[in-house]
Amino acid sequence: LGELMRDCNSVMYSDSEAAEIKLKYIELNQDTITLSDDEDIISGSVNITEKSETRINEVWMHFNQRDAAKNITDSGNVRDIVISLDTDASSEDEYGDRRIKKIYSRYITNTTHATDIASRTIKRYRDGTKQITLSAYTSKTVNIGDIINIKHWRFIDENGLERLLRA
């Protein structure tokens, strides 16, 4: 299931009301709800934990499996590889190291899709992930499995301007 979620850009979650496990496709430009510290987030409730160990600046996407009866990680059992790099992130000006993620896919057979997965993985994990907990009081409807944007004074870009964090 993890491979399918990664390769199909989706999330899996438990819906206790429907007593189902659901798989939901994440559209790149889907409408999202924004929770902001101005209107929705209870003051002082935001806790952010940086997960720098999840940082990635290089992805090697192995795909187009030759023999489904063999292990996909066996040497020579994939026809193609796409390598995606973020040279800025690995430079001495930023993190100064290489963090490589090797992905093996049984389901991907074309370069376009493999390149999309590799570049999307770098964008998502370039600076590592964050675990965010917060309390909100809002009239907005947020359902399990929804993608939301969080606007908070602690999320700024390199120019000091506020940026939305997608969660």
PDB file of C-alpha atoms in Angstrom:
ATOM      1  CA  LEU A   1       0.000   0.000   0.000  1.00  0.00           C
ATOM      2  CA  GLY A   2       2.866   2.348   0.737  1.00  0.00           C
ATOM      3  CA  GLU A   3       4.168   1.940  -2.810  1.00  0.00           C
ATOM      4  CA  LEU A   4       0.748   2.649  -4.282  1.00  0.00           C
ATOM      5  CA  MET A   5       0.274   5.742  -2.121  1.00  0.00           C
ATOM      6  CA  ARG A   6       3.690   7.077  -3.172  1.00  0.00           C
ATOM      7  CA  ASP A   7       3.310   6.208  -6.871  1.00  0.00           C
ATOM      8  CA  CYS A   8      -0.290   7.449  -7.122  1.00  0.00           C
ATOM      9  CA  ASN A   9       0.168  10.609  -4.992  1.00  0.00           C
ATOM     10  CA  SER A  10      -2.437   9.613  -2.442  1.00  0.00           C
ATOM     11  CA  VAL A  11      -2.984   9.289   1.304  1.00  0.00           C
ATOM     12  CA  MET A  12      -4.659   6.571   3.314  1.00  0.00           C
ATOM     13  CA  TYR A  13      -6.702   7.243   6.428  1.00  0.00           C
ATOM     14  CA  SER A  14      -9.221   5.608   8.677  1.00  0.00           C
ATOM     15  CA  ASP A  15     -12.810   6.886   8.557  1.00  0.00           C
ATOM     16  CA  SER A  16     -14.315   5.681  11.833  1.00  0.00           C
ATOM     17  CA  GLU A  17     -17.788   7.018  11.013  1.00  0.00           C
ATOM     18  CA  ALA A  18     -18.000   4.944   7.827  1.00  0.00           C
ATOM     19  CA  ALA A  19     -15.912   2.123   9.385  1.00  0.00           C
ATOM     20  CA  GLU A  20     -13.645   2.156   6.328  1.00  0.00           C
ATOM     21  CA  ILE A  21     -10.022   2.637   5.382  1.00  0.00           C
ATOM     22  CA  LYS A  22      -9.950   5.195   2.563  1.00  0.00           C
ATOM     23  CA  LEU A  23      -7.417   5.997  -0.126  1.00  0.00           C
ATOM     24  CA  LYS A  24      -7.587   9.581  -1.397  1.00  0.00           C
ATOM     25  CA  TYR A  25      -5.787  11.062  -4.404  1.00  0.00           C
ATOM     26  CA  ILE A  26      -4.013  14.351  -3.678  1.00  0.00           C
ATOM     27  CA  GLU A  27      -4.500  16.794  -6.521  1.00  0.00           C
ATOM     28  CA  LEU A  28      -1.690  19.284  -6.897  1.00  0.00           C
ATOM     29  CA  ASN A  29      -4.020  22.277  -7.217  1.00  0.00           C
ATOM     30  CA  GLN A  30      -6.988  21.095  -5.186  1.00  0.00           C
ATOM     31  CA  ASP A  31      -9.023  23.545  -3.156  1.00  0.00           C
ATOM     32  CA  THR A  32      -7.894  23.577   0.442  1.00  0.00           C
ATOM     33  CA  ILE A  33      -9.018  25.092   3.706  1.00  0.00           C
ATOM     34  CA  THR A  34      -6.680  27.585   5.355  1.00  0.00           C
ATOM     35  CA  LEU A  35      -6.369  27.765   9.125  1.00  0.00           C
ATOM     36  CA  SER A  36      -4.658  30.962  10.269  1.00  0.00           C
ATOM     37  CA  ASP A  37      -3.309  32.284  13.543  1.00  0.00           C
ATOM     38  CA  ASP A  38      -5.412  35.426  12.936  1.00  0.00           C
ATOM     39  CA  GLU A  39      -8.772  33.631  12.863  1.00  0.00           C
ATOM     40  CA  ASP A  40      -8.666  29.929  13.704  1.00  0.00           C
ATOM     41  CA  ILE A  41      -5.627  28.756  15.665  1.00  0.00           C
ATOM     42  CA  ILE A  42      -5.751  29.147  19.431  1.00  0.00           C
ATOM     43  CA  SER A  43      -2.883  31.346  20.605  1.00  0.00           C
ATOM     44  CA  GLY A  44       0.040  29.429  22.095  1.00  0.00           C
ATOM     45  CA  SER A  45      -1.234  26.028  20.941  1.00  0.00           C
ATOM     46  CA  VAL A  46       1.150  25.489  18.018  1.00  0.00           C
ATOM     47  CA  ASN A  47       3.975  23.018  18.603  1.00  0.00           C
ATOM     48  CA  ILE A  48       6.423  22.312  15.770  1.00  0.00           C
ATOM     49  CA  THR A  49       8.975  19.493  15.814  1.00  0.00           C
ATOM     50  CA  GLU A  50      11.585  19.563  13.045  1.00  0.00           C
ATOM     51  CA  LYS A  51      12.357  16.122  11.586  1.00  0.00           C
ATOM     52  CA  SER A  52      15.727  16.858   9.945  1.00  0.00           C
ATOM     53  CA  GLU A  53      16.483  13.144   9.612  1.00  0.00           C
ATOM     54  CA  THR A  54      13.830  13.014   6.857  1.00  0.00           C
ATOM     55  CA  ARG A  55      15.719  15.536   4.702  1.00  0.00           C
ATOM     56  CA  ILE A  56      16.454  14.401   1.098  1.00  0.00           C
ATOM     57  CA  ASN A  57      18.331  16.227  -1.669  1.00  0.00           C
ATOM     58  CA  GLU A  58      18.804  13.395  -4.159  1.00  0.00           C
ATOM     59  CA  VAL A  59      16.320  10.771  -5.404  1.00  0.00           C
ATOM     60  CA  TRP A  60      17.201   7.698  -7.450  1.00  0.00           C
ATOM     61  CA  MET A  61      13.985   6.367  -8.972  1.00  0.00           C
ATOM     62  CA  HIS A  62      14.374   2.767 -10.207  1.00  0.00           C
ATOM     63  CA  PHE A  63      11.458   1.660 -12.401  1.00  0.00           C
ATOM     64  CA  ASN A  64      10.270  -0.491 -15.304  1.00  0.00           C
ATOM     65  CA  GLN A  65      10.839  -3.854 -13.646  1.00  0.00           C
ATOM     66  CA  ARG A  66      12.191  -6.659 -15.867  1.00  0.00           C
ATOM     67  CA  ASP A  67      11.006  -9.755 -13.954  1.00  0.00           C
ATOM     68  CA  ALA A  68       8.103  -9.517 -11.481  1.00  0.00           C
ATOM     69  CA  ALA A  69       9.069 -12.906 -10.011  1.00  0.00           C
ATOM     70  CA  LYS A  70      12.380 -11.455  -8.782  1.00  0.00           C
ATOM     71  CA  ASN A  71      12.980  -8.884  -6.077  1.00  0.00           C
ATOM     72  CA  ILE A  72      12.829  -5.401  -7.578  1.00  0.00           C
ATOM     73  CA  THR A  73      15.995  -4.390  -5.699  1.00  0.00           C
ATOM     74  CA  ASP A  74      18.016  -7.204  -7.328  1.00  0.00           C
ATOM     75  CA  SER A  75      20.820  -5.867  -9.484  1.00  0.00           C
ATOM     76  CA  GLY A  76      19.680  -5.549 -13.089  1.00  0.00           C
ATOM     77  CA  ASN A  77      15.976  -6.126 -12.385  1.00  0.00           C
ATOM     78  CA  VAL A  78      14.934  -2.654 -13.514  1.00  0.00           C
ATOM     79  CA  ARG A  79      15.299  -1.244 -17.000  1.00  0.00           C
ATOM     80  CA  ASP A  80      15.438   2.445 -16.117  1.00  0.00           C
ATOM     81  CA  ILE A  81      16.552   4.907 -13.460  1.00  0.00           C
ATOM     82  CA  VAL A  82      15.837   8.620 -13.090  1.00  0.00           C
ATOM     83  CA  ILE A  83      18.023  10.682 -10.768  1.00  0.00           C
ATOM     84  CA  SER A  84      16.700  13.985  -9.463  1.00  0.00           C
ATOM     85  CA  LEU A  85      19.038  16.355  -7.595  1.00  0.00           C
ATOM     86  CA  ASP A  86      18.712  19.535  -5.599  1.00  0.00           C
ATOM     87  CA  THR A  87      22.264  20.842  -5.937  1.00  0.00           C
ATOM     88  CA  ASP A  88      21.460  23.965  -3.895  1.00  0.00           C
ATOM     89  CA  ALA A  89      20.385  21.887  -0.887  1.00  0.00           C
ATOM     90  CA  SER A  90      23.547  19.762  -1.006  1.00  0.00           C
ATOM     91  CA  SER A  91      25.868  22.757  -1.469  1.00  0.00           C
ATOM     92  CA  GLU A  92      28.097  24.159   1.267  1.00  0.00           C
ATOM     93  CA  ASP A  93      25.892  27.290   1.301  1.00  0.00           C
ATOM     94  CA  GLU A  94      22.954  25.234   2.583  1.00  0.00           C
ATOM     95  CA  TYR A  95      23.224  21.767   4.158  1.00  0.00           C
ATOM     96  CA  GLY A  96      26.585  20.631   2.750  1.00  0.00           C
ATOM     97  CA  ASP A  97      25.803  16.923   2.488  1.00  0.00           C
ATOM     98  CA  ARG A  98      24.122  14.358   0.263  1.00  0.00           C
ATOM     99  CA  ARG A  99      20.898  12.714   1.453  1.00  0.00           C
ATOM    100  CA  ILE A 100      19.969  10.030  -1.075  1.00  0.00           C
ATOM    101  CA  LYS A 101      16.602   8.277  -1.261  1.00  0.00           C
ATOM    102  CA  LYS A 102      16.438   5.203  -3.499  1.00  0.00           C
ATOM    103  CA  ILE A 103      12.939   4.344  -4.678  1.00  0.00           C
ATOM    104  CA  TYR A 104      12.059   1.082  -6.415  1.00  0.00           C
ATOM    105  CA  SER A 105       8.706   0.913  -8.183  1.00  0.00           C
ATOM    106  CA  ARG A 106       7.003  -2.176  -9.570  1.00  0.00           C
ATOM    107  CA  TYR A 107       4.183  -0.121 -11.071  1.00  0.00           C
ATOM    108  CA  ILE A 108       5.882   2.750 -12.907  1.00  0.00           C
ATOM    109  CA  THR A 109       6.838   2.036 -16.517  1.00  0.00           C
ATOM    110  CA  ASN A 110       7.404   5.474 -18.046  1.00  0.00           C
ATOM    111  CA  THR A 111       9.999   8.177 -17.525  1.00  0.00           C
ATOM    112  CA  THR A 112       7.494  11.023 -17.187  1.00  0.00           C
ATOM    113  CA  HIS A 113       5.775   9.479 -14.181  1.00  0.00           C
ATOM    114  CA  ALA A 114       9.110   8.416 -12.615  1.00  0.00           C
ATOM    115  CA  THR A 115      10.487  11.955 -13.016  1.00  0.00           C
ATOM    116  CA  ASP A 116       7.329  13.394 -11.450  1.00  0.00           C
ATOM    117  CA  ILE A 117       7.641  11.115  -8.396  1.00  0.00           C
ATOM    118  CA  ALA A 118      11.361  11.895  -7.985  1.00  0.00           C
ATOM    119  CA  SER A 119      10.915  15.675  -8.224  1.00  0.00           C
ATOM    120  CA  ARG A 120       7.826  15.633  -5.983  1.00  0.00           C
ATOM    121  CA  THR A 121       9.789  13.640  -3.371  1.00  0.00           C
ATOM    122  CA  ILE A 122      12.629  16.173  -3.369  1.00  0.00           C
ATOM    123  CA  LYS A 123      10.219  19.096  -3.060  1.00  0.00           C
ATOM    124  CA  ARG A 124       8.468  17.450  -0.133  1.00  0.00           C
ATOM    125  CA  TYR A 125      11.576  16.354   1.792  1.00  0.00           C
ATOM    126  CA  ARG A 126      14.157  18.977   0.764  1.00  0.00           C
ATOM    127  CA  ASP A 127      14.220  20.635   4.179  1.00  0.00           C
ATOM    128  CA  GLY A 128      12.930  17.650   6.157  1.00  0.00           C
ATOM    129  CA  THR A 129       9.438  17.290   7.504  1.00  0.00           C
ATOM    130  CA  LYS A 130       7.735  18.955  10.435  1.00  0.00           C
ATOM    131  CA  GLN A 131       5.351  17.489  12.957  1.00  0.00           C
ATOM    132  CA  ILE A 132       2.799  20.146  13.848  1.00  0.00           C
ATOM    133  CA  THR A 133       0.204  20.000  16.567  1.00  0.00           C
ATOM    134  CA  LEU A 134      -2.247  22.788  17.188  1.00  0.00           C
ATOM    135  CA  SER A 135      -5.653  23.577  18.606  1.00  0.00           C
ATOM    136  CA  ALA A 136      -8.173  25.503  16.559  1.00  0.00           C
ATOM    137  CA  TYR A 137     -11.568  27.011  17.108  1.00  0.00           C
ATOM    138  CA  THR A 138     -13.127  27.449  13.698  1.00  0.00           C
ATOM    139  CA  SER A 139     -16.412  27.316  11.864  1.00  0.00           C
ATOM    140  CA  LYS A 140     -14.631  25.801   8.849  1.00  0.00           C
ATOM    141  CA  THR A 141     -15.356  22.149   8.148  1.00  0.00           C
ATOM    142  CA  VAL A 142     -12.216  20.011   8.277  1.00  0.00           C
ATOM    143  CA  ASN A 143     -12.648  16.300   7.632  1.00  0.00           C
ATOM    144  CA  ILE A 144     -10.276  13.406   8.193  1.00  0.00           C
ATOM    145  CA  GLY A 145      -8.044  13.081   5.143  1.00  0.00           C
ATOM    146  CA  ASP A 146      -8.411  16.747   4.115  1.00  0.00           C
ATOM    147  CA  ILE A 147      -5.337  18.651   3.005  1.00  0.00           C
ATOM    148  CA  ILE A 148      -5.161  22.012   4.769  1.00  0.00           C
ATOM    149  CA  ASN A 149      -2.999  25.114   4.599  1.00  0.00           C
ATOM    150  CA  ILE A 150      -1.687  26.565   7.840  1.00  0.00           C
ATOM    151  CA  LYS A 151      -0.891  30.271   8.065  1.00  0.00           C
ATOM    152  CA  HIS A 152       1.150  31.042  11.162  1.00  0.00           C
ATOM    153  CA  TRP A 153       3.705  33.711  12.008  1.00  0.00           C
ATOM    154  CA  ARG A 154       6.395  31.013  12.473  1.00  0.00           C
ATOM    155  CA  PHE A 155       6.191  29.959   8.805  1.00  0.00           C
ATOM    156  CA  ILE A 156       8.199  32.436   6.755  1.00  0.00           C
ATOM    157  CA  ASP A 157      10.184  32.264   3.531  1.00  0.00           C
ATOM    158  CA  GLU A 158      13.816  33.298   2.922  1.00  0.00           C
ATOM    159  CA  ASN A 159      12.692  36.950   2.566  1.00  0.00           C
ATOM    160  CA  GLY A 160      10.888  37.005   5.908  1.00  0.00           C
ATOM    161  CA  LEU A 161       7.444  36.949   4.317  1.00  0.00           C
ATOM    162  CA  GLU A 162       4.675  34.692   5.651  1.00  0.00           C
ATOM    163  CA  ARG A 163       4.094  31.540   3.659  1.00  0.00           C
ATOM    164  CA  LEU A 164       1.392  28.906   3.801  1.00  0.00           C
ATOM    165  CA  LEU A 165       2.379  25.473   5.000  1.00  0.00           C
ATOM    166  CA  ARG A 166       0.457  22.644   3.364  1.00  0.00           C
ATOM    167  CA  ALA A 167      -0.397  19.821   5.728  1.00  0.00           C
TER     168      ALA A 167
END
